[in-house]
PDB file of C-alpha atoms in Angstrom:
ATOM      1  CA  SER A  64     107.594  88.796  84.678  1.00  0.00           C
ATOM      2  CA  GLN A  65     109.540  91.999  84.319  1.00  0.00           C
ATOM      3  CA  GLN A  66     109.984  95.019  86.483  1.00  0.00           C
ATOM      4  CA  GLY A  67     109.342  98.560  85.370  1.00  0.00           C
ATOM      5  CA  GLU A  68     111.801 101.255  86.349  1.00  0.00           C
ATOM      6  CA  GLU A  69     110.296 104.562  87.321  1.00  0.00           C
ATOM      7  CA  ASP A  70     112.032 107.874  86.873  1.00  0.00           C
ATOM      8  CA  PRO A  71     112.555 110.191  88.666  1.00  0.00           C
ATOM      9  CA  GLN A  72     112.762 108.508  92.048  1.00  0.00           C
ATOM     10  CA  ALA A  73     111.389 111.640  93.701  1.00  0.00           C
ATOM     11  CA  LEU A  74     109.544 114.681  92.425  1.00  0.00           C
ATOM     12  CA  SER A  75     108.448 117.779  94.294  1.00  0.00           C
ATOM     13  CA  ILE A  76     106.093 120.336  92.729  1.00  0.00           C
ATOM     14  CA  GLN A  77     103.761 123.143  93.707  1.00  0.00           C
ATOM     15  CA  GLU A  78     100.025 122.603  93.803  1.00  0.00           C
ATOM     16  CA  GLY A  79      98.508 123.382  90.418  1.00  0.00           C
ATOM     17  CA  GLU A  80     101.579 122.339  88.438  1.00  0.00           C
ATOM     18  CA  ASN A  81     101.716 119.262  86.241  1.00  0.00           C
ATOM     19  CA  ALA A  82     103.695 116.187  87.271  1.00  0.00           C
ATOM     20  CA  THR A  83     105.275 113.801  84.784  1.00  0.00           C
ATOM     21  CA  MET A  84     106.834 110.500  85.691  1.00  0.00           C
ATOM     22  CA  ASN A  85     108.311 107.921  83.374  1.00  0.00           C
ATOM     23  CA  CYS A  86     108.592 104.176  83.234  1.00  0.00           C
ATOM     24  CA  SER A  87     110.924 101.993  81.197  1.00  0.00           C
ATOM     25  CA  TYR A  88     110.788  98.241  80.719  1.00  0.00           C
ATOM     26  CA  LYS A  89     112.798  95.625  78.871  1.00  0.00           C
ATOM     27  CA  THR A  90     110.668  93.041  77.049  1.00  0.00           C
ATOM     28  CA  SER A  91     107.401  92.991  75.112  1.00  0.00           C
ATOM     29  CA  ILE A  92     104.201  93.526  77.049  1.00  0.00           C
ATOM     30  CA  ASN A  93     100.507  92.776  76.897  1.00  0.00           C
ATOM     31  CA  ASN A  94      99.659  95.858  78.931  1.00  0.00           C
ATOM     32  CA  LEU A  95     101.211  98.319  81.350  1.00  0.00           C
ATOM     33  CA  GLN A  96      99.561  99.453  84.532  1.00  0.00           C
ATOM     34  CA  TRP A  97     100.061 102.434  86.830  1.00  0.00           C
ATOM     35  CA  TYR A  98      99.339 102.345  90.547  1.00  0.00           C
ATOM     36  CA  ARG A  99      99.385 104.888  93.361  1.00  0.00           C
ATOM     37  CA  GLN A 100     100.287 104.222  96.989  1.00  0.00           C
ATOM     38  CA  ASN A 101      99.476 106.724  99.674  1.00  0.00           C
ATOM     39  CA  SER A 102     101.608 106.522 102.778  1.00  0.00           C
ATOM     40  CA  GLY A 103     100.656 103.527 104.892  1.00  0.00           C
ATOM     41  CA  ARG A 104      98.071 102.246 102.430  1.00  0.00           C
ATOM     42  CA  GLY A 105      97.744  99.552  99.783  1.00  0.00           C
ATOM     43  CA  LEU A 106      98.291 100.225  96.104  1.00  0.00           C
ATOM     44  CA  VAL A 107      95.412 101.638  94.102  1.00  0.00           C
ATOM     45  CA  HIS A 108      95.090 100.871  90.403  1.00  0.00           C
ATOM     46  CA  LEU A 109      95.009 104.030  88.255  1.00  0.00           C
ATOM     47  CA  ILE A 110      95.148 103.101  84.582  1.00  0.00           C
ATOM     48  CA  LEU A 111      95.810 100.072  82.397  1.00  0.00           C
ATOM     49  CA  ILE A 112      97.036 100.750  78.855  1.00  0.00           C
ATOM     50  CA  ARG A 113      97.201  97.905  76.354  1.00  0.00           C
ATOM     51  CA  SER A 114     100.127  97.339  74.040  1.00  0.00           C
ATOM     52  CA  ASN A 115      98.100  98.439  70.997  1.00  0.00           C
ATOM     53  CA  GLU A 116      97.124 101.753  72.614  1.00  0.00           C
ATOM     54  CA  ARG A 117      99.242 104.886  72.552  1.00  0.00           C
ATOM     55  CA  GLU A 118      97.430 107.158  74.944  1.00  0.00           C
ATOM     56  CA  LYS A 119      94.771 106.885  77.599  1.00  0.00           C
ATOM     57  CA  HIS A 120      93.038 109.425  79.827  1.00  0.00           C
ATOM     58  CA  SER A 121      91.298 109.187  83.160  1.00  0.00           C
ATOM     59  CA  GLY A 122      90.253 112.459  84.763  1.00  0.00           C
ATOM     60  CA  ARG A 123      93.442 114.466  85.384  1.00  0.00           C
ATOM     61  CA  LEU A 124      95.627 111.497  84.448  1.00  0.00           C
ATOM     62  CA  ARG A 125      97.119 110.939  81.027  1.00  0.00           C
ATOM     63  CA  VAL A 126      99.207 107.881  80.214  1.00  0.00           C
ATOM     64  CA  THR A 127     101.210 107.373  77.064  1.00  0.00           C
ATOM     65  CA  LEU A 128     102.866 104.221  75.831  1.00  0.00           C
ATOM     66  CA  ASP A 129     105.670 103.915  73.280  1.00  0.00           C
ATOM     67  CA  THR A 130     106.317 100.232  72.676  1.00  0.00           C
ATOM     68  CA  SER A 131     109.172 100.976  70.253  1.00  0.00           C
ATOM     69  CA  LYS A 132     111.049 102.720  73.058  1.00  0.00           C
ATOM     70  CA  LYS A 133     109.654 100.403  75.734  1.00  0.00           C
ATOM     71  CA  SER A 134     108.552 103.339  77.813  1.00  0.00           C
ATOM     72  CA  SER A 135     105.469 104.901  79.322  1.00  0.00           C
ATOM     73  CA  SER A 136     104.718 108.170  81.020  1.00  0.00           C
ATOM     74  CA  LEU A 137     102.114 109.271  83.529  1.00  0.00           C
ATOM     75  CA  LEU A 138     101.060 112.904  83.532  1.00  0.00           C
ATOM     76  CA  ILE A 139      99.021 114.350  86.373  1.00  0.00           C
ATOM     77  CA  THR A 140      97.617 117.747  85.448  1.00  0.00           C
ATOM     78  CA  ALA A 141      96.704 120.524  87.889  1.00  0.00           C
ATOM     79  CA  SER A 142      98.167 118.593  90.813  1.00  0.00           C
ATOM     80  CA  ARG A 143      96.649 118.718  94.269  1.00  0.00           C
ATOM     81  CA  ALA A 144      98.117 118.082  97.695  1.00  0.00           C
ATOM     82  CA  ALA A 145      96.081 114.865  97.787  1.00  0.00           C
ATOM     83  CA  ASP A 146      98.119 113.567  94.825  1.00  0.00           C
ATOM     84  CA  THR A 147     101.105 113.245  97.167  1.00  0.00           C
ATOM     85  CA  ALA A 148     101.937 109.549  96.995  1.00  0.00           C
ATOM     86  CA  SER A 149     104.276 107.026  95.413  1.00  0.00           C
ATOM     87  CA  TYR A 150     103.501 105.994  91.850  1.00  0.00           C
ATOM     88  CA  PHE A 151     104.427 102.615  90.390  1.00  0.00           C
ATOM     89  CA  CYS A 152     104.330 101.209  86.898  1.00  0.00           C
ATOM     90  CA  ALA A 153     103.880  97.498  86.239  1.00  0.00           C
ATOM     91  CA  PRO A 154     104.513  96.078  82.761  1.00  0.00           C
ATOM     92  CA  ALA A 155     102.532  92.872  82.215  1.00  0.00           C
ATOM     93  CA  GLY A 156     103.622  90.231  79.728  1.00  0.00           C
ATOM     94  CA  ALA A 157     101.214  88.039  77.798  1.00  0.00           C
ATOM     95  CA  GLY A 158     100.172  84.935  79.718  1.00  0.00           C
ATOM     96  CA  SER A 159     101.709  86.137  82.956  1.00  0.00           C
ATOM     97  CA  TYR A 160      99.640  86.492  86.102  1.00  0.00           C
ATOM     98  CA  GLN A 161     102.394  88.285  87.888  1.00  0.00           C
ATOM     99  CA  LEU A 162     103.079  91.983  88.255  1.00  0.00           C
ATOM    100  CA  THR A 163     106.492  93.092  89.426  1.00  0.00           C
ATOM    101  CA  PHE A 164     106.735  96.553  90.929  1.00  0.00           C
ATOM    102  CA  GLY A 165     109.769  98.819  90.895  1.00  0.00           C
ATOM    103  CA  LYS A 166     110.779 101.347  93.499  1.00  0.00           C
ATOM    104  CA  GLY A 167     108.288 103.926  92.289  1.00  0.00           C
ATOM    105  CA  THR A 168     108.333 107.687  91.983  1.00  0.00           C
ATOM    106  CA  LYS A 169     107.645 109.539  95.199  1.00  0.00           C
ATOM    107  CA  LEU A 170     105.598 112.627  94.353  1.00  0.00           C
ATOM    108  CA  SER A 171     105.233 115.476  96.807  1.00  0.00           C
ATOM    109  CA  VAL A 172     102.745 118.220  95.985  1.00  0.00           C
ATOM    110  CA  ILE A 173     103.307 121.297  98.092  1.00  0.00           C
ATOM    111  CA  PRO A 174     100.190 123.348  98.923  1.00  0.00           C
TER     112      PRO A 174
ATOM    113  CA  ASP B 208      81.866  97.670 100.990  1.00  0.00           C
ATOM    114  CA  THR B 209      85.480  96.654 101.403  1.00  0.00           C
ATOM    115  CA  ALA B 210      86.739  94.848  98.314  1.00  0.00           C
ATOM    116  CA  VAL B 211      89.899  93.291  99.778  1.00  0.00           C
ATOM    117  CA  SER B 212      90.194  93.113 103.535  1.00  0.00           C
ATOM    118  CA  GLN B 213      93.012  91.945 105.775  1.00  0.00           C
ATOM    119  CA  THR B 214      93.208  91.178 109.458  1.00  0.00           C
ATOM    120  CA  PRO B 215      94.872  92.167 111.615  1.00  0.00           C
ATOM    121  CA  LYS B 216      96.000  95.651 110.575  1.00  0.00           C
ATOM    122  CA  TYR B 217      98.868  95.620 113.057  1.00  0.00           C
ATOM    123  CA  LEU B 218     100.691  92.637 114.497  1.00  0.00           C
ATOM    124  CA  VAL B 219     103.466  92.873 117.070  1.00  0.00           C
ATOM    125  CA  THR B 220     105.039  89.637 118.175  1.00  0.00           C
ATOM    126  CA  GLN B 221     108.272  88.126 119.430  1.00  0.00           C
ATOM    127  CA  MET B 222     110.850  86.148 117.541  1.00  0.00           C
ATOM    128  CA  GLY B 223     110.085  82.471 117.310  1.00  0.00           C
ATOM    129  CA  ASN B 224     106.317  82.837 117.457  1.00  0.00           C
ATOM    130  CA  ASP B 225     103.875  81.593 114.805  1.00  0.00           C
ATOM    131  CA  LYS B 226     101.292  83.997 113.416  1.00  0.00           C
ATOM    132  CA  SER B 227      98.659  84.176 110.681  1.00  0.00           C
ATOM    133  CA  ILE B 228      97.297  86.985 108.553  1.00  0.00           C
ATOM    134  CA  LYS B 229      93.904  86.625 106.909  1.00  0.00           C
ATOM    135  CA  CYS B 230      92.723  88.008 103.612  1.00  0.00           C
ATOM    136  CA  GLU B 231      89.299  88.022 102.005  1.00  0.00           C
ATOM    137  CA  GLN B 232      88.048  89.487  98.728  1.00  0.00           C
ATOM    138  CA  ASN B 233      84.428  89.992  97.722  1.00  0.00           C
ATOM    139  CA  LEU B 234      85.125  90.833  94.086  1.00  0.00           C
ATOM    140  CA  GLY B 235      84.641  87.342  92.726  1.00  0.00           C
ATOM    141  CA  HIS B 236      88.211  87.291  91.422  1.00  0.00           C
ATOM    142  CA  ASP B 237      90.003  84.083  90.474  1.00  0.00           C
ATOM    143  CA  THR B 238      93.467  85.013  91.653  1.00  0.00           C
ATOM    144  CA  MET B 239      94.878  86.254  94.929  1.00  0.00           C
ATOM    145  CA  TYR B 240      98.374  87.370  95.914  1.00  0.00           C
ATOM    146  CA  TRP B 241     100.578  88.094  98.888  1.00  0.00           C
ATOM    147  CA  TYR B 242     103.200  90.840  98.702  1.00  0.00           C
ATOM    148  CA  LYS B 243     105.837  91.953 101.182  1.00  0.00           C
ATOM    149  CA  GLN B 244     106.868  95.604 101.372  1.00  0.00           C
ATOM    150  CA  ASP B 245     110.065  96.219 103.268  1.00  0.00           C
ATOM    151  CA  SER B 246     111.290  99.360 105.014  1.00  0.00           C
ATOM    152  CA  LYS B 247     112.648 100.714 101.732  1.00  0.00           C
ATOM    153  CA  LYS B 248     109.136 100.488 100.268  1.00  0.00           C
ATOM    154  CA  PHE B 249     110.133  97.820  97.768  1.00  0.00           C
ATOM    155  CA  LEU B 250     107.065  95.698  97.029  1.00  0.00           C
ATOM    156  CA  LYS B 251     107.853  92.069  96.296  1.00  0.00           C
ATOM    157  CA  ILE B 252     105.462  89.295  95.360  1.00  0.00           C
ATOM    158  CA  MET B 253     105.520  86.231  97.575  1.00  0.00           C
ATOM    159  CA  PHE B 254     102.691  83.974  96.438  1.00  0.00           C
ATOM    160  CA  SER B 255      99.891  83.833  93.934  1.00  0.00           C
ATOM    161  CA  TYR B 256      96.886  81.516  94.000  1.00  0.00           C
ATOM    162  CA  ASN B 257      94.512  80.906  91.117  1.00  0.00           C
ATOM    163  CA  ASN B 258      91.266  79.089  91.955  1.00  0.00           C
ATOM    164  CA  LYS B 259      92.805  77.768  95.185  1.00  0.00           C
ATOM    165  CA  GLU B 260      95.931  76.466  93.455  1.00  0.00           C
ATOM    166  CA  LEU B 261      99.417  77.861  93.927  1.00  0.00           C
ATOM    167  CA  ILE B 262     100.741  79.290  90.673  1.00  0.00           C
ATOM    168  CA  ILE B 263     103.598  81.490  91.852  1.00  0.00           C
ATOM    169  CA  ASN B 264     105.897  80.825  94.742  1.00  0.00           C
ATOM    170  CA  GLU B 265     108.830  83.175  94.710  1.00  0.00           C
ATOM    171  CA  THR B 266     111.930  82.405  96.730  1.00  0.00           C
ATOM    172  CA  VAL B 267     110.239  82.688 100.054  1.00  0.00           C
ATOM    173  CA  PRO B 268     111.427  80.728 103.123  1.00  0.00           C
ATOM    174  CA  ASN B 269     109.279  77.698 103.777  1.00  0.00           C
ATOM    175  CA  ARG B 270     108.389  79.213 107.143  1.00  0.00           C
ATOM    176  CA  PHE B 271     105.783  81.086 105.095  1.00  0.00           C
ATOM    177  CA  SER B 272     102.825  78.967 104.063  1.00  0.00           C
ATOM    178  CA  PRO B 273      99.807  80.311 102.189  1.00  0.00           C
ATOM    179  CA  LYS B 274      96.466  78.598 102.581  1.00  0.00           C
ATOM    180  CA  SER B 275      93.412  79.124 100.404  1.00  0.00           C
ATOM    181  CA  PRO B 276      90.264  77.491 101.821  1.00  0.00           C
ATOM    182  CA  ASP B 277      88.227  78.906  98.923  1.00  0.00           C
ATOM    183  CA  LYS B 278      88.837  81.327  96.106  1.00  0.00           C
ATOM    184  CA  ALA B 279      87.681  84.307  98.200  1.00  0.00           C
ATOM    185  CA  HIS B 280      90.248  83.726 100.951  1.00  0.00           C
ATOM    186  CA  LEU B 281      94.025  83.526 101.026  1.00  0.00           C
ATOM    187  CA  ASN B 282      95.644  83.346 104.441  1.00  0.00           C
ATOM    188  CA  LEU B 283      99.345  83.614 105.224  1.00  0.00           C
ATOM    189  CA  HIS B 284     100.815  81.606 108.049  1.00  0.00           C
ATOM    190  CA  ILE B 285     104.328  82.343 109.281  1.00  0.00           C
ATOM    191  CA  ASN B 286     106.254  79.977 111.526  1.00  0.00           C
ATOM    192  CA  SER B 287     109.228  80.787 113.738  1.00  0.00           C
ATOM    193  CA  LEU B 288     109.123  84.505 113.083  1.00  0.00           C
ATOM    194  CA  GLU B 289     112.436  86.321 112.604  1.00  0.00           C
ATOM    195  CA  LEU B 290     113.410  89.985 112.913  1.00  0.00           C
ATOM    196  CA  GLY B 291     113.752  90.222 109.123  1.00  0.00           C
ATOM    197  CA  ASP B 292     110.110  89.304 108.687  1.00  0.00           C
ATOM    198  CA  SER B 293     109.147  92.763 109.947  1.00  0.00           C
ATOM    199  CA  ALA B 294     107.423  94.456 107.032  1.00  0.00           C
ATOM    200  CA  VAL B 295     104.032  95.394 105.686  1.00  0.00           C
ATOM    201  CA  TYR B 296     102.232  92.491 104.038  1.00  0.00           C
ATOM    202  CA  PHE B 297      99.654  93.208 101.364  1.00  0.00           C
ATOM    203  CA  CYS B 298      97.037  90.909  99.968  1.00  0.00           C
ATOM    204  CA  ALA B 299      95.664  91.566  96.473  1.00  0.00           C
ATOM    205  CA  SER B 300      93.272  89.987  94.010  1.00  0.00           C
ATOM    206  CA  SER B 301      92.603  90.167  90.292  1.00  0.00           C
ATOM    207  CA  GLN B 302      90.746  88.519  87.464  1.00  0.00           C
ATOM    208  CA  VAL B 303      93.339  87.104  85.095  1.00  0.00           C
ATOM    209  CA  GLY B 304      93.161  86.368  81.410  1.00  0.00           C
ATOM    210  CA  GLN B 305      95.523  87.110  78.563  1.00  0.00           C
ATOM    211  CA  GLY B 306      98.134  88.790  80.705  1.00  0.00           C
ATOM    212  CA  ALA B 307      97.699  90.261  84.126  1.00  0.00           C
ATOM    213  CA  TYR B 308      94.735  92.513  84.755  1.00  0.00           C
ATOM    214  CA  GLU B 309      94.463  95.235  87.370  1.00  0.00           C
ATOM    215  CA  GLN B 310      95.000  94.158  90.944  1.00  0.00           C
ATOM    216  CA  TYR B 311      93.039  95.315  93.958  1.00  0.00           C
ATOM    217  CA  PHE B 312      95.026  95.630  97.157  1.00  0.00           C
ATOM    218  CA  GLY B 313      94.078  95.277 100.774  1.00  0.00           C
ATOM    219  CA  PRO B 314      95.052  97.898 103.366  1.00  0.00           C
ATOM    220  CA  GLY B 315      98.096  95.961 104.548  1.00  0.00           C
ATOM    221  CA  THR B 316      99.195  94.280 107.768  1.00  0.00           C
ATOM    222  CA  ARG B 317     102.146  95.855 109.521  1.00  0.00           C
ATOM    223  CA  LEU B 318     104.101  93.060 111.170  1.00  0.00           C
ATOM    224  CA  THR B 319     106.702  93.954 113.782  1.00  0.00           C
ATOM    225  CA  VAL B 320     108.884  91.220 115.177  1.00  0.00           C
ATOM    226  CA  THR B 321     110.783  92.079 118.346  1.00  0.00           C
TER     227      THR B 321
END
C-alpha cells in the first residue's frame, strides 16, 4: 500500500470561502479516496474517484485526479464552520485491501 | 442505526493490565480493520481481517491479538498494557474487491494507560 501526502498541513479560511487541499502519491492506483475526521471522531468517507475518472462532485465537494502527475485535489466550496476538520487522502492500489493514511490537512473555517 | 460500533468509548487502565475492545459492524462487509491513532493524529493500520481470516498484520507487538468470532465482529485484546499503548483505536469495515473500497469507521476507543 502507499501513503498519500496532503498539502497544506493546515489551512485557515473565512466562512463562505473555498478551501482547496492537495494530495500526492507515488505509484499507480486503482482509486483514490478522501476522508474527513472531526475532532474526537472516526473518519468519514467523502468521495472515491477511480483511476479512469478525472473529476467527481458530491454536493459542495469537488475532487480532481491527475494520474500523470500522481496528484488529486479536494475543493470545498462555500465553506461552513461545520467543515472544520482534518481531511485525509488515501490512494488505493489494485488488489490491495489496505488504505494508508497520511497526516492530513487540518482545515479551520472561521465563522 | 449505528453501522460500526465500538465498546468501550473510553478505557483508563494501569500498566500491566489486560484489556479488550469490541467492534461490531452491521453493514454486511467482508473485511474489518483496526487502526491506532497516536497523539500526533497519525492513523496507522494494525490489523485487517477478511471473512474471519487475518490478511494484514503490520508490525504490531504480539501483545495485541485480534479475534474475529464471525465476520461482523473484530475484537482487539491487549496484554500487559504499556504507557505507549495510550491512543485512540478505531475499528473500520469495508467491502473489498478490485482494490480497496470505502471504509466505514467506528467512533473510536480512547485508551489511557497510567
